[in-house]
Short mmCIF file of C-alpha atoms and ligand atoms in Angstrom, two decimals:
data_model
loop_
_atom_site.label_atom_id
_atom_site.label_comp_id
_atom_site.label_asym_id
_atom_site.label_seq_id
_atom_site.Cartn_x
_atom_site.Cartn_y
_atom_site.Cartn_z
CA MET F 21 0.00 0.00 0.00
CA VAL F 22 1.26 3.48 -0.79
CA GLN F 23 1.38 5.91 2.05
CA LEU F 24 -1.16 8.71 1.71
CA GLU F 25 -1.08 12.27 3.01
CA TYR F 26 -4.31 14.23 3.49
CA SER F 27 -7.62 12.54 2.64
CA VAL F 28 -10.49 12.34 0.17
CA GLU F 29 -12.56 14.43 2.59
CA GLU F 30 -9.87 17.04 3.09
CA PRO F 31 -7.40 17.21 0.24
CA LEU F 32 -4.61 19.80 0.12
CA ASN F 33 -5.79 22.88 -1.79
CA ARG F 34 -3.90 26.13 -1.32
CA GLU F 35 -2.53 29.10 -3.21
CA PRO F 36 0.46 31.31 -2.37
CA ASP F 37 0.32 34.96 -1.44
CA LEU F 38 0.02 36.95 -4.66
CA GLU F 39 2.80 39.43 -3.96
CA THR F 40 5.21 36.53 -3.39
CA LEU F 41 3.89 34.72 -6.45
CA VAL F 42 4.73 37.60 -8.82
CA SER F 43 8.14 38.24 -7.26
CA SER F 44 10.00 35.79 -9.52
CA PHE F 45 9.60 34.62 -13.10
CA ILE F 46 10.14 30.98 -12.13
CA THR F 47 7.87 30.27 -9.20
CA THR F 48 9.20 28.18 -6.37
CA ASP F 49 6.11 28.01 -4.18
CA GLY F 50 3.22 27.06 -6.45
CA TYR F 51 -0.37 26.25 -5.65
CA ASP F 52 -1.70 22.81 -4.72
CA ARG F 53 -4.86 21.34 -6.18
CA ASN F 54 -5.92 17.82 -5.29
CA HIS F 55 -9.15 15.87 -5.58
CA GLY F 56 -7.98 13.32 -3.04
CA PRO F 57 -4.98 12.43 -0.87
CA ILE F 58 -1.36 12.73 -1.99
CA PRO F 59 0.32 9.33 -2.54
CA ASN F 60 3.98 8.79 -1.68
CA ILE F 61 5.02 6.51 -4.53
CA ASP F 62 8.20 4.40 -4.62
CA THR F 63 10.19 5.78 -7.58
CA GLY F 64 12.19 2.54 -7.88
CA THR F 65 9.21 0.31 -8.59
CA HIS F 66 6.71 2.70 -10.21
CA LYS F 67 5.66 1.91 -13.79
CA VAL F 68 3.66 3.80 -16.40
CA SER F 69 1.78 1.60 -18.85
CA VAL F 70 0.89 2.58 -22.40
CA ILE F 71 -2.21 0.80 -23.67
CA GLY F 72 -5.01 1.04 -26.22
CA LEU F 73 -4.55 1.75 -29.93
CA VAL F 74 -0.82 1.01 -29.98
CA ASP F 75 1.28 -1.66 -31.72
CA ASP F 76 2.74 -2.93 -28.44
CA GLU F 77 1.37 -2.27 -24.98
CA ILE F 78 4.41 -1.34 -22.93
CA SER F 79 5.22 -0.56 -19.32
CA LEU F 80 7.97 1.94 -18.50
CA SER F 81 9.87 2.44 -15.28
CA VAL F 82 11.14 5.85 -14.18
CA ALA F 83 14.61 4.73 -15.36
CA ASP F 84 13.12 3.91 -18.79
CA LEU F 85 11.59 7.39 -18.93
CA GLN F 86 14.92 8.93 -17.93
CA ALA F 87 16.65 7.01 -20.72
CA LEU F 88 14.53 8.70 -23.41
CA PRO F 89 15.65 12.10 -24.79
CA GLN F 90 14.86 14.71 -22.12
CA HIS F 91 13.03 17.89 -23.03
CA SER F 92 12.45 21.01 -20.93
CA VAL F 93 9.66 23.55 -21.12
CA ILE F 94 8.94 26.65 -19.09
CA CYS F 95 5.19 26.95 -18.89
CA ALA F 96 2.39 28.30 -16.81
CA LEU F 97 0.28 25.64 -15.10
CA GLN F 98 -3.04 27.05 -14.07
CA CYS F 99 -6.09 25.61 -12.41
CA ALA F 100 -9.20 26.16 -14.53
CA GLY F 101 -10.79 27.62 -11.38
CA ASN F 102 -8.15 30.33 -10.96
CA ARG F 103 -9.92 33.68 -10.22
CA ARG F 104 -13.21 31.94 -9.40
CA HIS F 105 -13.62 34.30 -6.45
CA THR F 106 -13.88 37.23 -8.85
CA MET F 107 -16.57 35.54 -10.94
CA ARG F 108 -18.45 34.64 -7.78
CA THR F 109 -18.34 38.14 -6.31
CA LYS F 110 -18.72 40.20 -9.52
CA LEU F 111 -21.32 38.11 -11.36
CA LYS F 112 -23.09 35.60 -9.16
CA GLU F 113 -22.49 32.54 -7.00
CA VAL F 114 -20.69 29.62 -8.64
CA SER F 115 -19.77 26.20 -7.28
CA GLY F 116 -16.18 25.35 -6.49
CA ILE F 117 -13.15 26.18 -4.35
CA ASP F 118 -12.85 29.89 -3.69
CA TRP F 119 -9.62 30.48 -5.61
CA PHE F 120 -8.36 34.02 -5.70
CA ASP F 121 -5.76 34.93 -8.35
CA GLY F 122 -2.94 32.60 -7.28
CA ALA F 123 -3.92 29.15 -8.59
CA VAL F 124 -1.11 29.30 -11.14
CA MET F 125 2.61 28.67 -11.28
CA ASN F 126 5.33 29.16 -13.86
CA CYS F 127 7.96 26.44 -13.71
CA LYS F 128 10.55 24.62 -15.74
CA TRP F 129 9.50 21.02 -16.29
CA THR F 130 11.79 18.29 -17.64
CA GLY F 131 11.18 14.77 -18.91
CA PRO F 132 10.53 12.83 -22.11
CA LEU F 133 8.06 14.15 -24.68
CA LEU F 134 4.79 12.23 -24.56
CA LYS F 135 5.18 11.91 -28.33
CA ASP F 136 8.40 9.91 -27.91
CA VAL F 137 6.77 7.64 -25.34
CA LEU F 138 3.79 7.01 -27.62
CA GLU F 139 6.08 6.31 -30.56
CA LYS F 140 7.92 3.73 -28.49
CA ALA F 141 4.64 1.84 -28.22
CA GLY F 142 3.74 2.69 -31.83
CA ILE F 143 0.43 4.41 -32.56
CA ASN F 144 -1.95 2.10 -34.32
CA ILE F 145 -4.60 4.35 -35.83
CA GLU F 146 -5.37 4.96 -39.51
CA ASP F 147 -4.09 8.37 -40.60
CA GLU F 148 -7.52 9.78 -41.34
CA LYS F 149 -8.71 8.95 -37.81
CA VAL F 150 -5.82 10.52 -35.90
CA GLU F 151 -7.63 13.88 -35.70
CA GLN F 152 -10.48 12.28 -33.72
CA ALA F 153 -8.28 10.30 -31.32
CA HIS F 154 -7.46 11.12 -27.70
CA VAL F 155 -4.76 10.30 -25.19
CA ALA F 156 -6.19 9.50 -21.76
CA PHE F 157 -4.15 9.69 -18.56
CA SER F 158 -5.03 7.86 -15.36
CA CYS F 159 -3.85 7.81 -11.79
CA PHE F 160 -5.22 4.83 -9.86
CA GLN F 161 -3.28 5.50 -6.65
CA THR F 162 -6.21 6.82 -4.62
CA LEU F 163 -9.92 7.42 -4.66
CA THR F 164 -10.93 10.97 -5.52
CA GLN F 165 -13.81 13.11 -4.32
CA GLU F 166 -16.11 12.37 -7.25
CA ASP F 167 -14.67 9.22 -8.84
CA ASP F 168 -12.73 6.05 -8.08
CA HIS F 169 -9.57 7.48 -9.65
CA TYR F 170 -8.28 10.66 -11.33
CA GLY F 171 -8.31 10.83 -15.11
CA ALA F 172 -8.26 13.27 -18.01
CA SER F 173 -7.59 13.31 -21.74
CA ILE F 174 -6.34 15.60 -24.48
CA PRO F 175 -6.51 15.30 -28.27
CA LEU F 176 -3.85 12.95 -29.69
CA ALA F 177 -3.02 15.41 -32.50
CA ARG F 178 -1.87 18.07 -30.02
CA THR F 179 0.44 15.52 -28.43
CA MET F 180 2.00 14.50 -31.73
CA ASP F 181 3.10 18.05 -32.46
CA ARG F 182 6.59 18.25 -30.92
CA ASP F 183 6.18 22.00 -30.50
CA SER F 184 3.32 21.46 -28.08
CA SER F 185 5.97 20.35 -25.57
CA ILE F 186 3.60 17.92 -23.86
CA LEU F 187 5.81 16.05 -21.40
CA LEU F 188 5.90 13.30 -18.87
CA ALA F 189 7.67 15.47 -16.33
CA LEU F 190 10.17 13.89 -13.95
CA GLN F 191 11.59 17.20 -12.74
CA MET F 192 10.23 20.57 -11.68
CA ASN F 193 12.70 23.46 -11.60
CA ASP F 194 15.64 21.03 -12.10
CA LYS F 195 14.75 18.85 -9.10
CA PRO F 196 12.83 15.57 -8.94
CA LEU F 197 9.10 16.16 -8.53
CA THR F 198 7.86 16.33 -4.95
CA PRO F 199 4.87 14.16 -3.95
CA ASN F 200 2.40 17.08 -3.93
CA HIS F 201 3.28 17.96 -7.52
CA GLY F 202 2.99 14.40 -8.83
CA ALA F 203 6.16 12.42 -8.03
CA PRO F 204 7.61 10.45 -9.60
CA VAL F 205 5.99 11.38 -12.93
CA ARG F 206 3.16 13.66 -14.10
CA VAL F 207 1.82 14.90 -17.38
CA ILE F 208 2.49 18.54 -18.32
CA THR F 209 0.15 20.03 -20.95
CA PRO F 210 1.35 23.60 -21.73
CA GLY F 211 -1.48 26.04 -22.49
CA ILE F 212 -4.13 23.54 -21.39
CA ALA F 213 -6.09 23.64 -18.12
CA GLY F 214 -4.19 22.19 -15.13
CA ALA F 215 -6.85 19.50 -14.75
CA ARG F 216 -5.32 17.64 -17.72
CA SER F 217 -1.81 17.59 -16.21
CA VAL F 218 -2.40 14.32 -14.39
CA LYS F 219 -0.14 13.71 -11.38
CA TRP F 220 1.18 10.33 -10.16
CA LEU F 221 0.69 8.97 -13.66
CA ASP F 222 -0.06 5.23 -13.89
CA GLN F 223 -1.51 4.75 -17.34
CA ILE F 224 -1.62 6.34 -20.78
CA SER F 225 -4.27 5.10 -23.17
CA VAL F 226 -4.60 5.92 -26.87
CA GLN F 227 -8.30 5.74 -27.70
CA MET F 228 -11.03 7.10 -29.96
CA SER F 229 -13.08 8.63 -27.12
CA GLU F 230 -12.28 11.11 -24.36
CA SER F 231 -11.45 9.95 -20.84
CA LYS F 232 -14.52 8.59 -19.03
CA SER F 233 -13.32 10.28 -15.83
CA TYR F 234 -15.73 12.50 -13.92
CA TYR F 235 -13.17 15.29 -14.32
CA GLN F 236 -13.34 15.07 -18.12
CA GLN F 237 -17.06 14.35 -18.48
CA HIS F 238 -18.78 16.22 -15.63
CA ASP F 239 -16.44 18.92 -14.53
CA TYR F 240 -14.04 21.45 -16.01
CA LYS F 241 -16.45 22.58 -18.72
CA ILE F 242 -17.69 26.10 -19.49
CA LEU F 243 -21.43 25.49 -19.30
CA PRO F 244 -23.77 28.03 -20.95
CA PRO F 245 -25.36 30.54 -18.52
CA GLU F 246 -28.78 28.88 -18.73
CA ALA F 247 -27.27 25.86 -16.94
CA ASP F 248 -27.58 27.61 -13.60
CA THR F 249 -28.38 24.76 -11.23
CA LYS F 250 -26.85 21.35 -10.65
CA GLU F 251 -30.00 19.74 -12.00
CA LYS F 252 -30.04 21.79 -15.19
CA ALA F 253 -26.32 21.20 -15.63
CA GLU F 254 -27.04 17.48 -16.02
CA ASN F 255 -28.53 18.16 -19.46
CA TYR F 256 -25.41 19.97 -20.59
CA TRP F 257 -22.42 17.93 -19.42
CA GLY F 258 -22.74 15.52 -22.32
CA LYS F 259 -23.14 18.31 -24.91
CA VAL F 260 -20.46 20.79 -23.90
CA ALA F 261 -16.81 20.22 -24.86
CA ALA F 262 -14.24 19.58 -22.13
CA LEU F 263 -12.17 22.66 -21.34
CA GLN F 264 -8.70 22.38 -22.87
CA ASP F 265 -6.91 25.64 -23.79
CA MET F 266 -7.07 28.36 -21.15
CA PRO F 267 -7.95 31.93 -22.24
CA VAL F 268 -5.70 35.04 -22.24
CA ASN F 269 -5.55 36.55 -18.76
CA SER F 270 -3.83 39.02 -16.46
CA VAL F 271 -3.84 39.75 -12.77
CA ILE F 272 -2.63 42.63 -10.61
CA GLY F 273 -0.41 41.27 -7.82
CA VAL F 274 0.68 44.59 -6.31
CA PRO F 275 -0.95 46.63 -4.86
CA LYS F 276 -3.51 44.42 -3.16
CA SER F 277 -7.18 45.40 -3.17
CA GLY F 278 -8.20 47.31 -0.07
CA THR F 279 -4.76 48.62 0.82
CA THR F 280 -3.33 52.09 1.25
CA VAL F 281 -0.69 53.05 -1.28
CA GLN F 282 1.82 55.85 -0.84
CA ARG F 283 2.54 57.74 -4.08
CA ASP F 284 6.10 58.44 -5.14
CA ALA F 285 7.33 62.05 -5.33
CA ASP F 286 6.24 62.22 -8.98
CA GLY F 287 2.66 61.27 -8.11
CA THR F 288 2.88 57.72 -9.44
CA ILE F 289 2.40 54.30 -7.94
CA GLU F 290 3.96 51.04 -9.06
CA ILE F 291 1.72 48.20 -10.26
CA LYS F 292 2.94 44.63 -10.82
CA GLY F 293 1.33 41.48 -12.04
CA TYR F 294 1.35 38.48 -14.32
CA ALA F 295 -0.23 37.73 -17.70
CA LEU F 296 -1.05 34.45 -19.42
CA PRO F 297 -1.46 33.80 -23.14
CA SER F 298 -4.39 31.81 -24.45
CA GLY F 299 -3.67 28.16 -25.25
CA ALA F 300 -0.93 27.83 -27.86
CA ASP F 301 -1.05 31.56 -28.73
CA GLY F 302 1.83 32.77 -26.56
CA PRO F 303 3.80 34.67 -25.75
CA ILE F 304 2.12 37.71 -24.25
CA VAL F 305 2.97 40.72 -26.40
CA ARG F 306 1.28 43.54 -24.51
CA VAL F 307 -0.16 44.43 -21.12
CA GLU F 308 -2.01 47.69 -20.51
CA VAL F 309 -3.09 49.23 -17.23
CA SER F 310 -5.72 51.80 -16.38
CA VAL F 311 -6.79 53.83 -13.39
CA GLY F 312 -10.58 53.76 -13.45
CA GLY F 313 -10.89 51.98 -16.79
CA GLU F 314 -11.23 54.97 -19.17
CA THR F 315 -7.73 55.47 -20.53
CA TRP F 316 -5.01 52.87 -20.79
CA GLN F 317 -1.22 52.94 -20.82
CA ASP F 318 1.28 50.24 -21.70
CA ALA F 319 2.92 48.30 -18.89
CA GLU F 320 6.50 47.10 -19.29
CA LEU F 321 6.97 43.37 -19.83
CA ILE F 322 9.77 42.30 -17.51
CA LYS F 323 12.67 40.54 -19.21
CA ALA F 324 11.75 37.05 -18.32
CA TYR F 325 14.69 34.82 -18.15
CA GLU F 326 18.31 35.63 -17.51
CA GLY F 327 19.82 32.14 -17.48
CA GLU F 328 22.91 31.38 -19.62
CA ASP F 329 20.66 29.59 -22.10
CA ALA F 330 18.31 32.61 -22.31
CA GLU F 331 18.63 32.82 -26.10
CA ASP F 332 17.41 29.25 -26.57
CA VAL F 333 14.57 29.33 -24.11
CA GLU F 334 11.20 29.46 -25.75
CA LEU F 335 8.73 31.59 -23.80
CA LYS F 336 5.62 30.85 -25.79
CA TRP F 337 4.08 28.79 -22.99
CA ALA F 338 5.28 30.90 -20.07
CA TRP F 339 3.57 33.65 -18.17
CA ALA F 340 4.82 37.22 -18.50
CA LEU F 341 5.52 39.37 -15.47
CA TRP F 342 4.90 43.08 -15.97
CA THR F 343 5.25 46.34 -14.15
CA ALA F 344 3.88 49.86 -14.67
CA LYS F 345 4.19 53.28 -13.08
CA VAL F 346 0.93 55.15 -13.25
CA LYS F 347 -0.06 58.64 -12.18
CA VAL F 348 -2.93 58.58 -9.70
CA GLU F 349 -4.66 61.38 -7.84
CA LYS F 350 -4.96 61.04 -4.08
CA GLY F 351 -8.28 59.54 -3.08
CA ARG F 352 -10.29 56.65 -1.76
CA ASP F 353 -11.93 53.71 -3.40
CA ILE F 354 -9.66 53.84 -6.44
CA LYS F 355 -9.77 50.98 -8.96
CA ILE F 356 -6.97 49.93 -11.28
CA PHE F 357 -7.24 47.44 -14.11
CA SER F 358 -4.93 45.38 -16.31
CA ARG F 359 -5.53 43.73 -19.65
CA ALA F 360 -3.24 41.48 -21.65
CA THR F 361 -2.91 40.65 -25.34
CA ASP F 362 -1.12 37.60 -26.73
CA LYS F 363 0.65 36.94 -30.02
CA SER F 364 -2.54 35.92 -31.82
CA GLY F 365 -4.14 39.25 -30.86
CA SER F 366 -6.50 37.73 -28.28
CA THR F 367 -7.15 40.30 -25.60
CA GLN F 368 -9.06 40.28 -22.33
CA GLU F 369 -12.62 41.57 -22.17
CA LYS F 370 -13.82 43.46 -19.12
CA CYS F 371 -15.76 40.45 -17.90
CA PRO F 372 -16.56 37.02 -19.40
CA GLU F 373 -19.93 35.30 -19.21
CA TRP F 374 -20.89 33.55 -15.99
CA ASN F 375 -20.67 29.75 -15.85
CA LEU F 376 -21.88 27.44 -13.08
CA ARG F 377 -18.48 26.03 -12.18
CA GLY F 378 -16.76 29.40 -12.34
CA VAL F 379 -14.00 28.15 -14.63
CA ALA F 380 -11.78 30.12 -17.01
CA TYR F 381 -12.55 33.54 -15.52
CA ASN F 382 -10.48 36.06 -17.47
CA GLY F 383 -12.00 39.49 -16.94
CA TYR F 384 -9.62 42.45 -16.57
CA GLY F 385 -7.15 42.09 -13.74
CA GLU F 386 -8.11 44.47 -10.98
CA ALA F 387 -7.22 45.96 -7.63
CA PHE F 388 -10.08 47.89 -6.02
CA GLY F 389 -10.82 49.77 -2.84
CA LEU F 390 -7.37 51.39 -2.90
CA GLU F 391 -6.64 54.41 -0.81
CA ILE F 392 -4.01 56.55 -2.53
CA VAL F 393 -2.13 58.93 -0.23
N1 MTE M 428 -3.80 12.46 -10.05
C1 MTE M 428 -4.23 13.73 -9.99
N2 MTE M 428 -3.78 14.60 -10.91
C2 MTE M 428 -4.20 15.89 -10.89
C3 MTE M 428 -5.15 16.34 -9.92
C4 MTE M 428 -5.61 15.38 -8.97
O1 MTE M 428 -6.41 15.69 -8.09
N3 MTE M 428 -5.13 14.10 -9.04
N4 MTE M 428 -5.59 17.64 -9.95
C5 MTE M 428 -5.48 18.33 -11.25
C6 MTE M 428 -5.77 19.74 -11.19
S1 MTE M 428 -7.40 20.18 -11.20
C7 MTE M 428 -4.79 20.69 -11.25
S2 MTE M 428 -5.16 22.33 -11.33
C8 MTE M 428 -3.36 20.32 -11.20
C9 MTE M 428 -2.70 20.95 -9.99
O2 MTE M 428 -1.34 20.63 -9.95
P1 MTE M 428 -0.47 21.01 -8.67
O3 MTE M 428 -1.14 20.46 -7.45
O4 MTE M 428 0.89 20.48 -8.92
O5 MTE M 428 -0.50 22.51 -8.60
O6 MTE M 428 -3.18 18.90 -11.14
C10 MTE M 428 -4.11 18.12 -11.86
N5 MTE M 428 -3.70 16.74 -11.81
MO1 MO M 429 -7.57 22.47 -11.41
#
């Protein structure tokens, strides 16, 4: 039996303080999101099986995964429920954990490409059917709150594109994964909702249908606004697509809502935050900020990565940190906003439509109730 920490009734769910979160490009203290306990798996004996529409069903140890070419990606990993609190308080009540703006992290992940692992087993699907196929990931280590295991799937085609950088991660920020983040191996799906980055990975299945998991079929979907009760939602789960790519977003980390801010001698205050591109449309190319929401000025995108290999590091999947100095009059109850634009031109709207589960909220970033002195 694997040793478990926390429980199905009380899993570990937490987010870091926002000011700390935006203080470094590579985050060291991320958020935790679990639908059940955290298993402590023995790295020496753990195996990942590859089954389904493949030439040979195979089973790979961690050493086997380490022996494949290793690939690194710096990407944002974000819970689909990030910013749910804002949807709940601005629009109307939603169901789900009350995440503020910190259910996101930006890390370097390293491990073999899922594509290479699948090719080791050999994909056995006729060419014309590849577009409709899926790769399902399962973790059978523990029960979860709504199912007997955790599972998710993504389209096979996305996986087969090397540039999607979909990995079986063995390392996070150059160190072996810790149990809370999925040790010894987890999936990393850049640009796609965190729910698909299955931790403590046991099984990969190539199949023609999506994962049957509760978390693919009955959760993590943007339901239309008319689905406003649990009962009504039942008619929609089967019709609405599973959430995959996350939308463009930005958040103000400093100053915090409800605080008093001292202006500099030139009458400005400093604003800092993060921005996330939509899906595969990174990087972020522009962030604007506004006092009050009428006129906007450009924020400065902070030079992201200063490592020796900076030239070679692709930042398409990463978040962007930004900073701005804005002139503000003294006063109370001041509101400031941020809005981001990514390479494809997608830009944030003031407020998205309400959805029952409060997922994918990406209205303007904001800090409100500020007292400027
Ligand atoms: N096995 C397993 N994988 C999982 C989950 C889980 O509960 N069990 N939660 C998912 C969700 S909803 C998110 S947002 C991310 C969170 O990853 P983290 O805890 O490393 O931040 O893991 C995903 N993978
Ligand atoms: Mo999540």
